Amino acid sequence: MLLTVKPFRVAPDRFEQEGWRGQFARVQRWQQRALRAVDSGEQHPEDYVYAFCQNAYHLRDWLQNSGAASQRDLDELMARTPALKLCRDVCNGSKHLVLDQRRTSTDHIGLMREYVPPPVTGGEPGERLRLLTVEGQDGSVNFFEIEDLLEQCVGAWRDFCRGIRGGA
């Protein structure tokens, strides 16, 4: 005997309860985690940078899917904000191995480490994740400080979200 039951929802899931504001809070937490990992010399700080970029870029989906922002407004924000375009490329490259060249102006992205000499009073030399290098499809190469990129992304989202009813 086949029993048919209508699907029902007991309660909204945690994602819906927090909505896009919860995702924006998550972006800010990942920014802090990434900055701590980069500053402390933690092993594999790039993992935190990748997680930040994935969460920061996908705030776009949260805003659009919740109806808080239109695709057109989000497209305009992306077009005028180089940091968010780079964030998108890092997000997609770190998730999908390669960038879809139809959707990016970036040809290659690389993380660069900076040599950190030992303190004068002793200690060990090391390295620190410092720069993001970006080669454009036109062959140009640009360098971005990790800290600046993260702050510019969060700042752009903060400014955009303030314009939404009930803002950030």
Short mmCIF file of N, CA and C in Angstrom, two decimals:
data_model
loop_
_atom_site.label_atom_id
_atom_site.label_comp_id
_atom_site.label_asym_id
_atom_site.label_seq_id
_atom_site.Cartn_x
_atom_site.Cartn_y
_atom_site.Cartn_z
N MET A 1 0.84 -1.17 0.00
CA MET A 1 0.00 0.00 0.00
C MET A 1 0.89 1.24 0.00
N LEU A 2 0.61 2.16 -0.88
CA LEU A 2 1.37 3.40 -1.01
C LEU A 2 0.67 4.48 -0.20
N LEU A 3 1.41 5.07 0.69
CA LEU A 3 0.87 6.13 1.53
C LEU A 3 1.41 7.45 1.01
N THR A 4 0.52 8.38 0.71
CA THR A 4 0.93 9.69 0.22
C THR A 4 0.76 10.70 1.35
N VAL A 5 1.82 11.41 1.61
CA VAL A 5 1.78 12.42 2.67
C VAL A 5 2.18 13.75 2.06
N LYS A 6 1.43 14.77 2.38
CA LYS A 6 1.78 16.10 1.91
C LYS A 6 3.00 16.59 2.68
N PRO A 7 3.98 17.14 1.97
CA PRO A 7 5.14 17.68 2.69
C PRO A 7 4.72 18.90 3.52
N PHE A 8 5.33 19.02 4.65
CA PHE A 8 5.06 20.19 5.47
C PHE A 8 6.36 20.59 6.17
N ARG A 9 6.36 21.78 6.66
CA ARG A 9 7.54 22.29 7.32
C ARG A 9 7.19 22.57 8.77
N VAL A 10 7.99 22.05 9.63
CA VAL A 10 7.77 22.26 11.05
C VAL A 10 8.19 23.68 11.44
N ALA A 11 9.37 24.08 11.00
CA ALA A 11 9.88 25.41 11.32
C ALA A 11 10.88 25.81 10.25
N PRO A 12 11.07 27.09 10.07
CA PRO A 12 12.08 27.50 9.08
C PRO A 12 13.46 27.05 9.52
N ASP A 13 14.30 26.75 8.54
CA ASP A 13 15.65 26.35 8.92
C ASP A 13 16.47 27.57 9.35
N ARG A 14 17.60 27.32 9.87
CA ARG A 14 18.44 28.39 10.42
C ARG A 14 18.83 29.42 9.36
N PHE A 15 19.01 28.97 8.14
CA PHE A 15 19.38 29.90 7.08
C PHE A 15 18.29 30.94 6.88
N GLU A 16 17.05 30.48 6.81
CA GLU A 16 15.95 31.41 6.60
C GLU A 16 15.75 32.33 7.79
N GLN A 17 16.02 31.85 8.98
CA GLN A 17 15.84 32.69 10.16
C GLN A 17 16.80 33.87 10.15
N GLU A 18 18.01 33.64 9.67
CA GLU A 18 18.99 34.70 9.68
C GLU A 18 19.02 35.48 8.36
N GLY A 19 18.57 34.86 7.28
CA GLY A 19 18.49 35.53 5.99
C GLY A 19 19.83 36.11 5.53
N TRP A 20 19.73 37.12 4.66
CA TRP A 20 20.94 37.71 4.10
C TRP A 20 21.75 38.42 5.17
N ARG A 21 21.11 38.92 6.21
CA ARG A 21 21.86 39.56 7.30
C ARG A 21 22.76 38.54 8.01
N GLY A 22 22.28 37.32 8.15
CA GLY A 22 23.10 36.26 8.74
C GLY A 22 24.29 35.94 7.85
N GLN A 23 24.07 35.94 6.54
CA GLN A 23 25.18 35.69 5.61
C GLN A 23 26.19 36.84 5.68
N PHE A 24 25.72 38.07 5.78
CA PHE A 24 26.64 39.20 5.89
C PHE A 24 27.45 39.11 7.19
N ALA A 25 26.82 38.70 8.27
CA ALA A 25 27.55 38.51 9.53
C ALA A 25 28.61 37.41 9.37
N ARG A 26 28.28 36.36 8.63
CA ARG A 26 29.22 35.27 8.37
C ARG A 26 30.42 35.79 7.56
N VAL A 27 30.15 36.65 6.58
CA VAL A 27 31.22 37.25 5.78
C VAL A 27 32.18 38.01 6.70
N GLN A 28 31.63 38.78 7.62
CA GLN A 28 32.47 39.56 8.53
C GLN A 28 33.27 38.65 9.47
N ARG A 29 32.67 37.55 9.90
CA ARG A 29 33.43 36.61 10.74
C ARG A 29 34.56 35.96 9.95
N TRP A 30 34.32 35.61 8.68
CA TRP A 30 35.37 35.01 7.86
C TRP A 30 36.47 36.03 7.58
N GLN A 31 36.11 37.30 7.46
CA GLN A 31 37.13 38.33 7.28
C GLN A 31 38.06 38.33 8.49
N GLN A 32 37.50 38.32 9.68
CA GLN A 32 38.33 38.33 10.89
C GLN A 32 39.18 37.07 11.00
N ARG A 33 38.60 35.94 10.68
CA ARG A 33 39.37 34.68 10.72
C ARG A 33 40.54 34.72 9.72
N ALA A 34 40.26 35.19 8.52
CA ALA A 34 41.29 35.25 7.48
C ALA A 34 42.40 36.21 7.90
N LEU A 35 42.04 37.36 8.43
CA LEU A 35 43.06 38.32 8.86
C LEU A 35 43.92 37.75 9.98
N ARG A 36 43.30 37.07 10.93
CA ARG A 36 44.08 36.45 12.02
C ARG A 36 45.02 35.38 11.47
N ALA A 37 44.53 34.57 10.54
CA ALA A 37 45.35 33.49 9.97
C ALA A 37 46.54 34.07 9.20
N VAL A 38 46.30 35.13 8.44
CA VAL A 38 47.36 35.76 7.66
C VAL A 38 48.37 36.42 8.60
N ASP A 39 47.89 37.16 9.59
CA ASP A 39 48.77 37.89 10.51
C ASP A 39 49.58 36.97 11.42
N SER A 40 49.01 35.84 11.80
CA SER A 40 49.66 34.97 12.77
C SER A 40 50.66 34.01 12.14
N GLY A 41 50.65 33.92 10.83
CA GLY A 41 51.54 32.97 10.18
C GLY A 41 51.02 31.54 10.29
N GLU A 42 49.74 31.40 10.56
CA GLU A 42 49.13 30.08 10.67
C GLU A 42 49.36 29.28 9.38
N GLN A 43 49.44 27.97 9.51
CA GLN A 43 49.59 27.13 8.33
C GLN A 43 48.34 27.23 7.46
N HIS A 44 48.53 27.31 6.19
CA HIS A 44 47.47 27.34 5.19
C HIS A 44 46.49 28.50 5.38
N PRO A 45 46.96 29.73 5.52
CA PRO A 45 46.04 30.86 5.66
C PRO A 45 45.20 31.08 4.40
N GLU A 46 45.67 30.53 3.28
CA GLU A 46 44.90 30.68 2.04
C GLU A 46 43.53 30.03 2.17
N ASP A 47 43.41 28.99 2.98
CA ASP A 47 42.10 28.35 3.18
C ASP A 47 41.09 29.35 3.72
N TYR A 48 41.54 30.21 4.62
CA TYR A 48 40.67 31.22 5.21
C TYR A 48 40.33 32.30 4.19
N VAL A 49 41.29 32.65 3.36
CA VAL A 49 41.03 33.64 2.31
C VAL A 49 40.02 33.08 1.32
N TYR A 50 40.19 31.82 0.94
CA TYR A 50 39.23 31.20 0.02
C TYR A 50 37.83 31.15 0.64
N ALA A 51 37.74 30.75 1.91
CA ALA A 51 36.43 30.69 2.58
C ALA A 51 35.80 32.07 2.66
N PHE A 52 36.61 33.09 2.93
CA PHE A 52 36.08 34.45 2.94
C PHE A 52 35.50 34.79 1.58
N CYS A 53 36.26 34.56 0.52
CA CYS A 53 35.80 34.93 -0.83
C CYS A 53 34.55 34.16 -1.22
N GLN A 54 34.47 32.90 -0.85
CA GLN A 54 33.27 32.12 -1.17
C GLN A 54 32.06 32.70 -0.45
N ASN A 55 32.19 33.01 0.82
CA ASN A 55 31.07 33.56 1.57
C ASN A 55 30.73 34.98 1.13
N ALA A 56 31.76 35.78 0.85
CA ALA A 56 31.53 37.17 0.44
C ALA A 56 30.86 37.24 -0.93
N TYR A 57 31.32 36.44 -1.87
CA TYR A 57 30.70 36.48 -3.19
C TYR A 57 29.26 35.97 -3.14
N HIS A 58 29.02 34.93 -2.36
CA HIS A 58 27.68 34.34 -2.33
C HIS A 58 26.67 35.15 -1.51
N LEU A 59 27.12 36.21 -0.87
CA LEU A 59 26.14 37.15 -0.28
C LEU A 59 25.23 37.68 -1.38
N ARG A 60 25.77 37.79 -2.57
CA ARG A 60 24.98 38.21 -3.73
C ARG A 60 23.74 37.31 -3.91
N ASP A 61 23.95 35.99 -3.84
CA ASP A 61 22.83 35.05 -3.99
C ASP A 61 21.80 35.24 -2.88
N TRP A 62 22.29 35.44 -1.65
CA TRP A 62 21.38 35.62 -0.52
C TRP A 62 20.53 36.87 -0.71
N LEU A 63 21.13 37.94 -1.17
CA LEU A 63 20.38 39.18 -1.38
C LEU A 63 19.36 39.02 -2.50
N GLN A 64 19.77 38.38 -3.58
CA GLN A 64 18.86 38.21 -4.71
C GLN A 64 17.75 37.21 -4.38
N ASN A 65 18.10 36.07 -3.80
CA ASN A 65 17.10 35.03 -3.53
C ASN A 65 16.09 35.45 -2.46
N SER A 66 16.48 36.35 -1.58
CA SER A 66 15.55 36.83 -0.55
C SER A 66 14.67 37.96 -1.06
N GLY A 67 14.98 38.49 -2.24
CA GLY A 67 14.23 39.60 -2.78
C GLY A 67 14.68 40.95 -2.23
N ALA A 68 15.76 40.97 -1.46
CA ALA A 68 16.25 42.22 -0.88
C ALA A 68 16.92 43.11 -1.93
N ALA A 69 17.43 42.50 -3.01
CA ALA A 69 18.10 43.26 -4.06
C ALA A 69 17.83 42.60 -5.40
N SER A 70 17.80 43.42 -6.43
CA SER A 70 17.54 42.89 -7.78
C SER A 70 18.85 42.45 -8.42
N GLN A 71 18.72 41.57 -9.39
CA GLN A 71 19.89 41.11 -10.14
C GLN A 71 20.57 42.30 -10.80
N ARG A 72 19.78 43.22 -11.34
CA ARG A 72 20.34 44.39 -12.01
C ARG A 72 21.19 45.22 -11.06
N ASP A 73 20.67 45.49 -9.84
CA ASP A 73 21.44 46.26 -8.86
C ASP A 73 22.72 45.54 -8.46
N LEU A 74 22.63 44.23 -8.30
CA LEU A 74 23.81 43.43 -7.93
C LEU A 74 24.82 43.39 -9.07
N ASP A 75 24.35 43.28 -10.31
CA ASP A 75 25.25 43.32 -11.47
C ASP A 75 25.98 44.65 -11.54
N GLU A 76 25.25 45.75 -11.28
CA GLU A 76 25.87 47.08 -11.30
C GLU A 76 26.92 47.21 -10.19
N LEU A 77 26.62 46.68 -9.01
CA LEU A 77 27.58 46.72 -7.91
C LEU A 77 28.85 45.97 -8.30
N MET A 78 28.70 44.79 -8.86
CA MET A 78 29.86 43.99 -9.28
C MET A 78 30.66 44.73 -10.35
N ALA A 79 29.98 45.33 -11.31
CA ALA A 79 30.66 45.99 -12.42
C ALA A 79 31.50 47.17 -11.94
N ARG A 80 31.06 47.86 -10.90
CA ARG A 80 31.78 49.07 -10.45
C ARG A 80 32.73 48.81 -9.27
N THR A 81 32.83 47.55 -8.82
CA THR A 81 33.64 47.26 -7.64
C THR A 81 34.70 46.22 -7.97
N PRO A 82 35.91 46.66 -8.30
CA PRO A 82 36.98 45.72 -8.67
C PRO A 82 37.24 44.67 -7.58
N ALA A 83 37.16 45.04 -6.32
CA ALA A 83 37.43 44.07 -5.24
C ALA A 83 36.41 42.93 -5.26
N LEU A 84 35.15 43.24 -5.54
CA LEU A 84 34.14 42.18 -5.58
C LEU A 84 34.31 41.30 -6.81
N LYS A 85 34.76 41.87 -7.92
CA LYS A 85 35.04 41.04 -9.11
C LYS A 85 36.19 40.08 -8.83
N LEU A 86 37.22 40.57 -8.16
CA LEU A 86 38.34 39.70 -7.81
C LEU A 86 37.90 38.64 -6.81
N CYS A 87 37.07 39.04 -5.85
CA CYS A 87 36.52 38.10 -4.87
C CYS A 87 35.75 37.00 -5.59
N ARG A 88 34.96 37.37 -6.58
CA ARG A 88 34.20 36.40 -7.39
C ARG A 88 35.15 35.41 -8.06
N ASP A 89 36.24 35.93 -8.63
CA ASP A 89 37.17 35.07 -9.34
C ASP A 89 37.90 34.12 -8.38
N VAL A 90 38.29 34.62 -7.21
CA VAL A 90 38.92 33.74 -6.22
C VAL A 90 37.93 32.68 -5.76
N CYS A 91 36.69 33.10 -5.51
CA CYS A 91 35.64 32.16 -5.10
C CYS A 91 35.48 31.05 -6.15
N ASN A 92 35.27 31.44 -7.37
CA ASN A 92 35.01 30.45 -8.42
C ASN A 92 36.24 29.60 -8.73
N GLY A 93 37.41 30.21 -8.74
CA GLY A 93 38.64 29.45 -8.99
C GLY A 93 38.92 28.44 -7.90
N SER A 94 38.67 28.84 -6.64
CA SER A 94 38.95 27.93 -5.52
C SER A 94 37.91 26.82 -5.41
N LYS A 95 36.75 27.03 -6.00
CA LYS A 95 35.71 26.00 -5.95
C LYS A 95 35.73 25.09 -7.17
N HIS A 96 36.10 25.64 -8.32
CA HIS A 96 35.93 24.91 -9.58
C HIS A 96 37.23 24.60 -10.32
N LEU A 97 38.39 24.88 -9.71
CA LEU A 97 39.70 24.61 -10.29
C LEU A 97 40.10 25.61 -11.36
N VAL A 98 39.22 25.90 -12.29
CA VAL A 98 39.53 26.84 -13.36
C VAL A 98 38.44 27.90 -13.45
N LEU A 99 38.82 29.05 -14.01
CA LEU A 99 37.86 30.12 -14.19
C LEU A 99 37.21 30.00 -15.56
N ASP A 100 35.92 30.27 -15.62
CA ASP A 100 35.19 30.32 -16.89
C ASP A 100 35.56 31.65 -17.54
N GLN A 101 36.35 31.60 -18.59
CA GLN A 101 36.87 32.82 -19.21
C GLN A 101 35.78 33.71 -19.80
N ARG A 102 34.58 33.19 -19.97
CA ARG A 102 33.48 34.02 -20.47
C ARG A 102 32.93 34.92 -19.36
N ARG A 103 33.25 34.60 -18.10
CA ARG A 103 32.67 35.33 -16.97
C ARG A 103 33.70 36.08 -16.14
N THR A 104 34.89 36.26 -16.66
CA THR A 104 35.92 36.92 -15.88
C THR A 104 36.87 37.67 -16.80
N SER A 105 37.54 38.66 -16.27
CA SER A 105 38.62 39.33 -17.01
C SER A 105 39.97 38.86 -16.48
N THR A 106 39.93 37.96 -15.52
CA THR A 106 41.15 37.45 -14.88
C THR A 106 41.62 36.19 -15.60
N ASP A 107 42.90 36.15 -15.91
CA ASP A 107 43.45 34.97 -16.56
C ASP A 107 44.05 34.01 -15.53
N HIS A 108 44.84 34.54 -14.60
CA HIS A 108 45.46 33.74 -13.54
C HIS A 108 45.43 34.51 -12.23
N ILE A 109 45.27 33.79 -11.14
CA ILE A 109 45.32 34.37 -9.80
C ILE A 109 46.33 33.56 -9.00
N GLY A 110 47.15 34.24 -8.24
CA GLY A 110 48.12 33.54 -7.40
C GLY A 110 48.29 34.24 -6.07
N LEU A 111 48.56 33.48 -5.05
CA LEU A 111 48.85 34.04 -3.74
C LEU A 111 50.36 34.06 -3.56
N MET A 112 50.87 35.18 -3.08
CA MET A 112 52.31 35.32 -2.89
C MET A 112 52.62 35.42 -1.40
N ARG A 113 53.72 34.82 -1.02
CA ARG A 113 54.17 34.88 0.37
C ARG A 113 55.35 35.82 0.46
N GLU A 114 55.44 36.48 1.60
CA GLU A 114 56.53 37.41 1.86
C GLU A 114 57.47 36.79 2.88
N TYR A 115 58.76 36.90 2.64
CA TYR A 115 59.75 36.40 3.59
C TYR A 115 59.74 37.30 4.82
N VAL A 116 59.69 36.69 5.97
CA VAL A 116 59.73 37.42 7.23
C VAL A 116 61.03 37.03 7.94
N PRO A 117 61.98 37.98 8.06
CA PRO A 117 63.25 37.64 8.71
C PRO A 117 63.06 37.40 10.20
N PRO A 118 64.00 36.71 10.82
CA PRO A 118 63.88 36.47 12.26
C PRO A 118 64.04 37.78 13.03
N PRO A 119 63.44 37.86 14.21
CA PRO A 119 63.62 39.06 15.02
C PRO A 119 65.09 39.25 15.36
N VAL A 120 65.48 40.49 15.66
CA VAL A 120 66.87 40.80 15.98
C VAL A 120 67.36 40.00 17.18
N THR A 121 66.47 39.73 18.12
CA THR A 121 66.86 39.01 19.34
C THR A 121 66.80 37.50 19.20
N GLY A 122 66.63 36.98 18.03
CA GLY A 122 66.56 35.53 17.84
C GLY A 122 65.24 35.14 17.22
N GLY A 123 65.01 33.88 17.12
CA GLY A 123 63.78 33.40 16.51
C GLY A 123 64.06 32.83 15.14
N GLU A 124 63.04 32.38 14.53
CA GLU A 124 63.16 31.71 13.24
C GLU A 124 62.60 32.59 12.13
N PRO A 125 63.22 32.54 10.96
CA PRO A 125 62.63 33.23 9.81
C PRO A 125 61.37 32.47 9.39
N GLY A 126 60.58 33.11 8.62
CA GLY A 126 59.36 32.45 8.15
C GLY A 126 58.83 33.13 6.92
N GLU A 127 57.58 32.96 6.69
CA GLU A 127 56.93 33.60 5.55
C GLU A 127 55.52 33.97 5.96
N ARG A 128 54.96 34.87 5.21
CA ARG A 128 53.62 35.37 5.52
C ARG A 128 52.87 35.55 4.21
N LEU A 129 51.65 35.07 4.15
CA LEU A 129 50.79 35.31 2.99
C LEU A 129 50.55 36.80 2.92
N ARG A 130 50.80 37.39 1.80
CA ARG A 130 50.78 38.85 1.75
C ARG A 130 50.00 39.41 0.58
N LEU A 131 50.25 38.89 -0.61
CA LEU A 131 49.73 39.51 -1.82
C LEU A 131 48.94 38.52 -2.65
N LEU A 132 47.99 39.06 -3.35
CA LEU A 132 47.24 38.31 -4.34
C LEU A 132 47.68 38.89 -5.68
N THR A 133 48.19 38.08 -6.56
CA THR A 133 48.58 38.56 -7.89
C THR A 133 47.52 38.15 -8.88
N VAL A 134 47.25 39.06 -9.78
CA VAL A 134 46.20 38.81 -10.76
C VAL A 134 46.73 39.16 -12.13
N GLU A 135 46.68 38.21 -13.03
CA GLU A 135 47.04 38.47 -14.42
C GLU A 135 45.76 38.57 -15.22
N GLY A 136 45.59 39.71 -15.86
CA GLY A 136 44.42 39.92 -16.68
C GLY A 136 44.55 39.23 -18.01
N GLN A 137 43.45 39.06 -18.71
CA GLN A 137 43.48 38.43 -20.02
C GLN A 137 44.27 39.28 -21.01
N ASP A 138 44.46 40.56 -20.69
CA ASP A 138 45.25 41.44 -21.54
C ASP A 138 46.75 41.36 -21.23
N GLY A 139 47.14 40.50 -20.28
CA GLY A 139 48.54 40.32 -19.93
C GLY A 139 49.02 41.21 -18.79
N SER A 140 48.18 42.13 -18.34
CA SER A 140 48.57 43.01 -17.23
C SER A 140 48.64 42.21 -15.94
N VAL A 141 49.51 42.64 -15.03
CA VAL A 141 49.65 41.99 -13.73
C VAL A 141 49.43 43.04 -12.64
N ASN A 142 48.57 42.73 -11.71
CA ASN A 142 48.29 43.63 -10.59
C ASN A 142 48.50 42.88 -9.29
N PHE A 143 48.82 43.62 -8.25
CA PHE A 143 49.04 43.05 -6.93
C PHE A 143 48.06 43.68 -5.95
N PHE A 144 47.50 42.87 -5.09
CA PHE A 144 46.55 43.34 -4.09
C PHE A 144 46.98 42.82 -2.72
N GLU A 145 47.05 43.71 -1.76
CA GLU A 145 47.28 43.29 -0.38
C GLU A 145 46.05 42.50 0.07
N ILE A 146 46.25 41.36 0.68
CA ILE A 146 45.12 40.53 1.14
C ILE A 146 44.21 41.35 2.07
N GLU A 147 44.82 42.04 3.03
CA GLU A 147 44.02 42.80 4.00
C GLU A 147 43.15 43.84 3.31
N ASP A 148 43.72 44.53 2.31
CA ASP A 148 42.96 45.56 1.59
C ASP A 148 41.81 44.94 0.80
N LEU A 149 42.08 43.82 0.16
CA LEU A 149 41.03 43.17 -0.62
C LEU A 149 39.85 42.79 0.27
N LEU A 150 40.13 42.18 1.41
CA LEU A 150 39.06 41.77 2.31
C LEU A 150 38.27 42.97 2.81
N GLU A 151 38.97 44.04 3.19
CA GLU A 151 38.29 45.23 3.70
C GLU A 151 37.46 45.90 2.61
N GLN A 152 37.98 45.96 1.40
CA GLN A 152 37.23 46.58 0.31
C GLN A 152 35.96 45.79 -0.01
N CYS A 153 36.04 44.47 0.04
CA CYS A 153 34.85 43.64 -0.20
C CYS A 153 33.80 43.88 0.88
N VAL A 154 34.21 43.80 2.14
CA VAL A 154 33.25 44.01 3.23
C VAL A 154 32.69 45.42 3.19
N GLY A 155 33.54 46.40 2.90
CA GLY A 155 33.07 47.78 2.81
C GLY A 155 32.05 47.98 1.70
N ALA A 156 32.29 47.36 0.54
CA ALA A 156 31.35 47.47 -0.57
C ALA A 156 30.00 46.85 -0.21
N TRP A 157 30.03 45.67 0.41
CA TRP A 157 28.77 45.03 0.82
C TRP A 157 28.07 45.85 1.90
N ARG A 158 28.84 46.38 2.84
CA ARG A 158 28.24 47.18 3.92
C ARG A 158 27.52 48.40 3.33
N ASP A 159 28.18 49.11 2.42
CA ASP A 159 27.58 50.29 1.80
C ASP A 159 26.34 49.92 1.00
N PHE A 160 26.43 48.81 0.25
CA PHE A 160 25.29 48.37 -0.56
C PHE A 160 24.11 48.00 0.35
N CYS A 161 24.38 47.25 1.41
CA CYS A 161 23.31 46.76 2.28
C CYS A 161 22.64 47.88 3.07
N ARG A 162 23.37 48.95 3.32
CA ARG A 162 22.75 50.11 4.00
C ARG A 162 21.61 50.69 3.17
N GLY A 163 21.69 50.54 1.86
CA GLY A 163 20.65 51.06 0.98
C GLY A 163 19.42 50.17 0.89
N ILE A 164 19.47 49.01 1.49
CA ILE A 164 18.34 48.07 1.47
C ILE A 164 17.43 48.41 2.64
N ARG A 165 16.13 48.34 2.43
CA ARG A 165 15.19 48.61 3.51
C ARG A 165 15.53 47.72 4.71
N GLY A 166 15.72 48.33 5.83
CA GLY A 166 16.12 47.57 7.02
C GLY A 166 17.60 47.30 7.06
N GLY A 167 18.37 47.86 6.11
CA GLY A 167 19.81 47.75 5.93
C GLY A 167 20.63 46.90 6.87
N ALA A 168 21.92 47.01 6.71
CA ALA A 168 22.85 46.18 7.48
C ALA A 168 23.17 46.81 8.82
#
